[in-house]
Amino acid sequence: MRIPIFGRIKHGGIIISGILLSSLLFAACGNGNTLDPQGPVASSEAGLFWFILIVATIVFVAVEGMLIYSIVRYRARPNTPEPRQLHGNDTLEIIWTVAPSLFLFAVLAGTIYTMFQLQQPAGNHIEVQAIGHQWWWEFKYPAQNISTADTLYVPKDTVVQVDLVSNNVIHSFWIPKLAGKTDDIPGHNNHVWFKADQAGTYLGICAEYCGTQHAHMRFNVVVLNSVNDFNTWLSSEQQTAQTSTNALAAKGKQVFSGAGGCGGCHGIVGVNIANWSDNNTTTGLPVTSLVGPNLTHFGSRSLIAGGVLAASEGHTWMDDPACSVASGHIADKAKCGLYQWLHDPQGVKPGNDMNIGQLTDDQIDALAAYLESLK
Ligand code: CUA
């Protein structure tokens, strides 16, 4: 007799290999790979994943093995009597009740052990607020009194405590190689911590659906080599905005403050905010009501709008060759993300808060020169 399930195995094989291959492909997505942890928090979490996978594999192989053995060994054949029936066998009943409980207790123990390991170590740490906006991340360093966007800077080998804040919807803060997902809930301040073993740039993602542009809410975590490098970065961030002597940049500053209307949503310290601790803009608006990122050091950034646009590989906006305004005009409008953003922010990222009137190319050239001068 032909058992139908065996007739499908060829197909099943193709489907299973397909799934395995695609999971391998996704696993190879370098910077988002949770199984390549680069710090103690992600390592513990990856360790728990492997532990549960091993337990689940043992259960799977044992159960499926017995199932397949029974199907083959006790299949119906001509002239064979009905096999011995096991119903009511107390020993077997006890074994298959106790064995799964043991496996589940092992998983519980592993999980509780990991939870204890994930307590934030006492002692020195850096505190950062990660504020989830729709749809980009603001990073505030309360002790240092600065605010930046899209890129979180930290030194390596240092405990970073991240206070998760949202005043809109629930987001989820996730740095796959450094720390698992933690929800960012309005009215409830969550915390997560991480430590990076290696300097480098790590991908951060919003991992909770938070609206149409949820997928475009990425950020970078730049891990600097030492606390000294970090302090150097902090003190340059704490400066007020540079005033460029370039005529085009000066024109851009006028567009920012005037016709562009940028100052209604964005703050630049030294321009429409007097200093980093000032709570009001020069127009009397409370700084907290500004819905866009603080642009004081925009030129030194490389991402905008939740990572939907990036400067050319390895460049910041101020040295992006495509966005160079050395000739008085943006060098390559098609390749310059900053141009595309200022030209049509709703086309690039529909539904975002940047609703502006159409700027002329001349205004954009000037704004780009100005923004790039904000180092
Ligand atoms: Cu924020 Cu998804």
Tab-separated table of C-alpha atoms in Angstrom, residues 8-302:
chain	number	residue	atom	x	y	z
A	8	ARG	CA	4.605	14.322	-1.214
A	9	ILE	CA	8.040	14.071	0.316
A	10	LYS	CA	9.763	15.245	-2.866
A	11	HIS	CA	7.732	18.457	-2.761
A	12	GLY	CA	8.148	18.739	0.998
A	13	GLY	CA	11.904	18.520	0.520
A	14	ILE	CA	11.867	21.411	-1.903
A	15	ILE	CA	9.738	23.544	0.435
A	16	ILE	CA	11.893	22.764	3.481
A	17	SER	CA	15.160	23.456	1.595
A	18	GLY	CA	13.620	26.716	0.373
A	19	ILE	CA	12.779	27.784	3.914
A	20	LEU	CA	16.229	26.804	5.202
A	21	LEU	CA	17.987	28.596	2.354
A	22	SER	CA	15.965	31.783	2.782
A	23	SER	CA	16.601	31.780	6.531
A	24	LEU	CA	20.310	31.448	5.760
A	25	LEU	CA	19.989	34.384	3.381
A	26	PHE	CA	18.293	36.521	6.052
A	27	ALA	CA	20.832	35.423	8.635
A	28	ALA	CA	23.480	36.814	6.319
A	29	CYS	CA	21.921	40.300	6.504
A	30	GLY	CA	25.056	41.397	8.367
A	31	ASN	CA	24.234	44.333	10.569
A	32	GLY	CA	20.817	43.060	11.671
A	33	ASN	CA	22.062	39.626	12.683
A	34	THR	CA	21.050	38.881	16.288
A	35	LEU	CA	23.163	35.717	16.186
A	36	ASP	CA	26.339	37.743	15.826
A	37	PRO	CA	26.143	39.589	19.157
A	38	GLN	CA	28.705	42.315	19.888
A	39	GLY	CA	27.939	42.959	23.539
A	40	PRO	CA	26.919	41.174	26.761
A	41	VAL	CA	23.166	41.872	26.511
A	42	ALA	CA	22.803	40.569	22.969
A	43	SER	CA	25.140	37.655	23.841
A	44	SER	CA	22.931	36.521	26.732
A	45	GLU	CA	19.850	36.806	24.561
A	46	ALA	CA	21.476	34.885	21.711
A	47	GLY	CA	22.643	32.266	24.244
A	48	LEU	CA	19.048	31.777	25.405
A	49	PHE	CA	17.912	31.451	21.785
A	50	TRP	CA	20.462	28.697	21.120
A	51	PHE	CA	19.577	26.907	24.370
A	52	ILE	CA	15.841	26.869	23.542
A	53	LEU	CA	16.619	25.845	19.956
A	54	ILE	CA	18.655	22.870	21.203
A	55	VAL	CA	15.915	21.792	23.645
A	56	ALA	CA	13.276	22.168	20.931
A	57	THR	CA	15.431	20.230	18.448
A	58	ILE	CA	15.851	17.317	20.872
A	59	VAL	CA	12.057	17.222	21.409
A	60	PHE	CA	11.385	17.520	17.668
A	61	VAL	CA	13.813	14.761	16.668
A	62	ALA	CA	12.596	12.419	19.434
A	63	VAL	CA	8.887	12.922	18.717
A	64	GLU	CA	9.180	12.875	14.925
A	65	GLY	CA	11.585	9.913	15.120
A	66	MET	CA	9.100	7.865	17.138
A	67	LEU	CA	6.277	8.954	14.845
A	68	ILE	CA	8.111	7.931	11.669
A	69	TYR	CA	9.322	4.682	13.287
A	70	SER	CA	5.714	3.827	14.243
A	71	ILE	CA	4.375	4.666	10.801
A	72	VAL	CA	6.895	2.377	9.117
A	73	ARG	CA	7.080	-0.387	11.727
A	74	TYR	CA	3.339	-0.742	12.298
A	75	ARG	CA	2.010	0.086	8.828
A	76	ALA	CA	-0.846	-2.098	7.560
A	77	ARG	CA	0.341	-5.114	5.583
A	78	PRO	CA	-1.592	-8.068	4.252
A	79	ASN	CA	-2.107	-10.854	6.783
A	80	THR	CA	-0.599	-8.991	9.762
A	81	PRO	CA	-2.592	-8.929	12.989
A	82	GLU	CA	-3.483	-5.661	14.732
A	83	PRO	CA	-0.455	-4.512	16.823
A	84	ARG	CA	-0.611	-4.684	20.618
A	85	GLN	CA	-2.591	-1.706	21.986
A	86	LEU	CA	-0.991	0.543	24.647
A	87	HIS	CA	-4.042	2.351	25.967
A	88	GLY	CA	-3.957	2.536	29.780
A	89	ASN	CA	-0.227	1.729	30.106
A	90	ASP	CA	0.662	3.646	33.322
A	91	THR	CA	4.442	3.623	32.776
A	92	LEU	CA	4.141	5.176	29.303
A	93	GLU	CA	1.562	7.712	30.507
A	94	ILE	CA	3.941	8.841	33.277
A	95	ILE	CA	6.932	9.027	30.902
A	96	TRP	CA	5.191	11.219	28.369
A	97	THR	CA	3.814	13.503	31.055
A	98	VAL	CA	7.065	13.903	32.995
A	99	ALA	CA	9.439	14.201	30.005
A	100	PRO	CA	7.788	17.310	28.471
A	101	SER	CA	7.564	18.904	31.932
A	102	LEU	CA	11.321	18.441	32.361
A	103	PHE	CA	12.002	20.074	29.018
A	104	LEU	CA	9.665	22.980	29.833
A	105	PHE	CA	11.315	23.437	33.247
A	106	ALA	CA	14.716	23.543	31.532
A	107	VAL	CA	13.450	26.322	29.247
A	108	LEU	CA	11.958	28.176	32.246
A	109	ALA	CA	15.232	27.881	34.193
A	110	GLY	CA	17.244	29.117	31.188
A	111	THR	CA	14.877	32.056	30.744
A	112	ILE	CA	14.973	33.091	34.414
A	113	TYR	CA	18.772	32.759	34.471
A	114	THR	CA	18.991	35.046	31.424
A	115	MET	CA	16.616	37.566	33.002
A	116	PHE	CA	18.916	37.828	36.022
A	117	GLN	CA	21.938	38.162	33.760
A	118	LEU	CA	20.209	41.054	32.006
A	119	GLN	CA	19.954	43.218	35.124
A	120	GLN	CA	21.819	46.443	34.507
A	121	PRO	CA	25.151	46.276	36.383
A	122	ALA	CA	25.493	48.811	39.208
A	123	GLY	CA	28.054	51.570	38.807
A	124	ASN	CA	29.021	54.062	36.160
A	125	HIS	CA	26.884	54.384	33.096
A	126	ILE	CA	25.943	56.859	30.426
A	127	GLU	CA	22.308	57.878	30.339
A	128	VAL	CA	20.549	58.566	27.066
A	129	GLN	CA	16.914	59.249	26.324
A	130	ALA	CA	15.675	57.630	23.126
A	131	ILE	CA	12.544	59.465	22.109
A	132	GLY	CA	10.406	57.740	19.504
A	133	HIS	CA	8.799	60.194	17.107
A	134	GLN	CA	6.646	59.378	14.105
A	135	TRP	CA	9.017	58.384	12.516
A	136	TRP	CA	12.551	59.001	13.679
A	137	TRP	CA	14.537	58.663	16.875
A	138	GLU	CA	15.702	61.618	18.898
A	139	PHE	CA	18.618	61.004	21.267
A	140	LYS	CA	18.918	63.291	24.272
A	141	TYR	CA	21.796	63.217	26.716
A	142	PRO	CA	20.156	64.803	29.783
A	143	ALA	CA	23.340	65.180	31.841
A	144	GLN	CA	25.176	66.798	28.926
A	145	ASN	CA	22.136	68.763	27.798
A	146	ILE	CA	22.301	67.965	24.084
A	147	SER	CA	19.906	66.512	21.567
A	148	THR	CA	20.591	64.794	18.265
A	149	ALA	CA	18.722	62.625	15.761
A	150	ASP	CA	19.060	59.351	13.863
A	151	THR	CA	22.493	58.471	15.273
A	152	LEU	CA	23.300	57.458	18.829
A	153	TYR	CA	26.934	57.958	19.900
A	154	VAL	CA	28.406	55.922	22.746
A	155	PRO	CA	31.873	54.770	23.800
A	156	LYS	CA	32.776	51.063	23.744
A	157	ASP	CA	33.006	48.951	26.926
A	158	THR	CA	30.652	51.329	28.723
A	159	VAL	CA	27.218	50.608	30.145
A	160	VAL	CA	24.661	52.741	28.308
A	161	GLN	CA	21.291	53.144	29.980
A	162	VAL	CA	18.606	54.049	27.474
A	163	ASP	CA	15.421	55.635	28.834
A	164	LEU	CA	12.673	54.993	26.320
A	165	VAL	CA	10.230	57.828	25.853
A	166	SER	CA	7.297	58.316	23.512
A	167	ASN	CA	4.633	60.988	23.446
A	168	ASN	CA	2.752	59.456	20.517
A	169	VAL	CA	2.371	55.718	19.859
A	170	ILE	CA	4.238	52.593	20.942
A	171	HIS	CA	7.592	52.072	19.250
A	172	SER	CA	10.183	49.434	20.019
A	173	PHE	CA	13.890	50.130	20.399
A	174	TRP	CA	16.104	47.439	18.909
A	175	ILE	CA	19.823	47.214	18.119
A	176	PRO	CA	20.048	43.618	16.836
A	177	LYS	CA	23.760	43.156	17.555
A	178	LEU	CA	23.700	44.934	20.922
A	179	ALA	CA	20.303	44.640	22.646
A	180	GLY	CA	16.931	43.004	22.116
A	181	LYS	CA	13.640	44.778	21.567
A	182	THR	CA	12.141	46.925	24.315
A	183	ASP	CA	8.889	48.785	23.880
A	184	ASP	CA	8.791	52.522	23.964
A	185	ILE	CA	5.381	53.206	25.517
A	186	PRO	CA	3.673	56.603	25.944
A	187	GLY	CA	3.163	57.424	29.632
A	188	HIS	CA	5.328	54.549	30.830
A	189	ASN	CA	9.064	55.045	30.884
A	190	ASN	CA	10.858	51.831	29.979
A	191	HIS	CA	14.580	51.262	30.164
A	192	VAL	CA	17.053	49.086	28.372
A	193	TRP	CA	20.821	48.938	28.681
A	194	PHE	CA	23.623	47.687	26.505
A	195	LYS	CA	27.378	47.637	26.226
A	196	ALA	CA	29.352	47.318	23.003
A	197	ASP	CA	32.553	45.269	22.918
A	198	GLN	CA	33.804	46.677	19.621
A	199	ALA	CA	33.905	50.122	18.078
A	200	GLY	CA	31.893	50.421	14.888
A	201	THR	CA	28.539	51.386	13.445
A	202	TYR	CA	25.533	49.271	14.323
A	203	LEU	CA	22.067	49.227	12.849
A	204	GLY	CA	19.091	50.196	15.023
A	205	ILE	CA	15.466	49.522	14.090
A	206	CYS	CA	11.982	50.304	15.344
A	207	ALA	CA	10.476	46.884	15.969
A	208	GLU	CA	6.851	47.747	16.725
A	209	TYR	CA	4.396	48.830	14.055
A	210	CYS	CA	3.888	52.553	14.698
A	211	GLY	CA	2.255	53.896	11.562
A	212	THR	CA	2.731	54.006	7.816
A	213	GLN	CA	6.447	54.825	7.959
A	214	HIS	CA	7.317	52.288	10.663
A	215	ALA	CA	9.776	50.588	8.327
A	216	HIS	CA	11.570	53.904	7.860
A	217	MET	CA	12.484	54.442	11.472
A	218	ARG	CA	16.043	53.224	11.493
A	219	PHE	CA	19.013	54.679	13.325
A	220	ASN	CA	22.719	54.104	13.624
A	221	VAL	CA	24.630	53.426	16.799
A	222	VAL	CA	28.167	54.716	16.479
A	223	VAL	CA	30.401	53.080	19.067
A	224	LEU	CA	33.531	55.166	19.605
A	225	ASN	CA	36.877	53.702	20.593
A	226	SER	CA	37.241	55.339	23.984
A	227	VAL	CA	35.570	57.527	26.574
A	228	ASN	CA	37.990	60.265	25.468
A	229	ASP	CA	36.683	60.136	21.901
A	230	PHE	CA	33.173	60.238	23.299
A	231	ASN	CA	33.940	63.298	25.438
A	232	THR	CA	35.452	65.017	22.407
A	233	TRP	CA	32.249	64.307	20.484
A	234	LEU	CA	30.138	65.586	23.407
A	235	SER	CA	32.008	68.845	23.710
A	236	SER	CA	31.709	69.532	19.989
A	237	GLU	CA	27.976	68.757	20.163
A	238	GLN	CA	27.582	71.167	23.073
A	239	GLN	CA	28.795	74.081	20.947
A	240	THR	CA	26.250	76.420	19.465
A	241	ALA	CA	25.855	76.429	15.687
A	242	GLN	CA	28.787	77.613	13.602
A	243	THR	CA	28.349	80.794	11.631
A	244	SER	CA	29.676	80.294	8.153
A	245	THR	CA	31.327	83.126	6.246
A	246	ASN	CA	30.190	81.569	2.974
A	247	ALA	CA	27.690	83.852	1.209
A	248	LEU	CA	25.522	80.966	-0.011
A	249	ALA	CA	25.339	79.524	3.512
A	250	ALA	CA	24.398	82.957	4.859
A	251	LYS	CA	21.587	83.049	2.313
A	252	GLY	CA	20.516	79.580	3.446
A	253	LYS	CA	20.367	80.769	7.032
A	254	GLN	CA	17.924	83.469	5.905
A	255	VAL	CA	15.789	80.842	4.162
A	256	PHE	CA	15.816	78.767	7.376
A	257	SER	CA	14.673	81.682	9.489
A	258	GLY	CA	12.428	83.333	6.907
A	259	ALA	CA	10.808	82.116	3.701
A	260	GLY	CA	11.483	78.413	4.381
A	261	GLY	CA	9.638	78.568	7.715
A	262	CYS	CA	11.990	75.854	9.008
A	263	GLY	CA	12.311	77.410	12.488
A	264	GLY	CA	8.697	76.541	13.328
A	265	CYS	CA	9.629	72.864	13.605
A	266	HIS	CA	13.436	72.734	13.872
A	267	GLY	CA	15.722	74.237	16.449
A	268	ILE	CA	19.265	75.455	15.840
A	269	VAL	CA	21.086	76.512	18.979
A	270	GLY	CA	22.585	79.949	18.443
A	271	VAL	CA	19.991	80.763	15.769
A	272	ASN	CA	16.411	80.272	16.937
A	273	ILE	CA	17.337	78.856	20.357
A	274	ALA	CA	19.729	80.974	22.442
A	275	ASN	CA	21.619	78.153	24.142
A	276	TRP	CA	21.323	74.431	24.871
A	277	SER	CA	19.475	74.948	28.143
A	278	ASP	CA	17.086	77.543	26.770
A	279	ASN	CA	13.512	76.289	26.892
A	280	ASN	CA	12.089	78.718	24.390
A	281	THR	CA	12.845	79.603	20.814
A	282	THR	CA	13.406	83.205	19.820
A	283	THR	CA	9.799	83.308	18.596
A	284	GLY	CA	8.580	82.356	22.086
A	285	LEU	CA	7.667	78.780	21.120
A	286	PRO	CA	8.555	76.217	23.788
A	287	VAL	CA	11.453	74.086	22.524
A	288	THR	CA	9.454	70.936	23.343
A	289	SER	CA	6.829	71.914	20.781
A	290	LEU	CA	9.343	71.708	17.914
A	291	VAL	CA	8.342	68.559	16.039
A	292	GLY	CA	11.471	68.181	13.914
A	293	PRO	CA	15.032	67.235	14.837
A	294	ASN	CA	17.420	69.756	16.342
A	295	LEU	CA	19.734	70.721	13.469
A	296	THR	CA	22.556	72.463	15.355
A	297	HIS	CA	25.187	69.986	14.091
A	298	PHE	CA	23.347	68.730	11.044
A	299	GLY	CA	26.399	68.802	8.766
A	300	SER	CA	28.170	66.138	10.833
A	301	ARG	CA	25.272	63.692	10.464
A	302	SER	CA	24.903	61.158	7.705
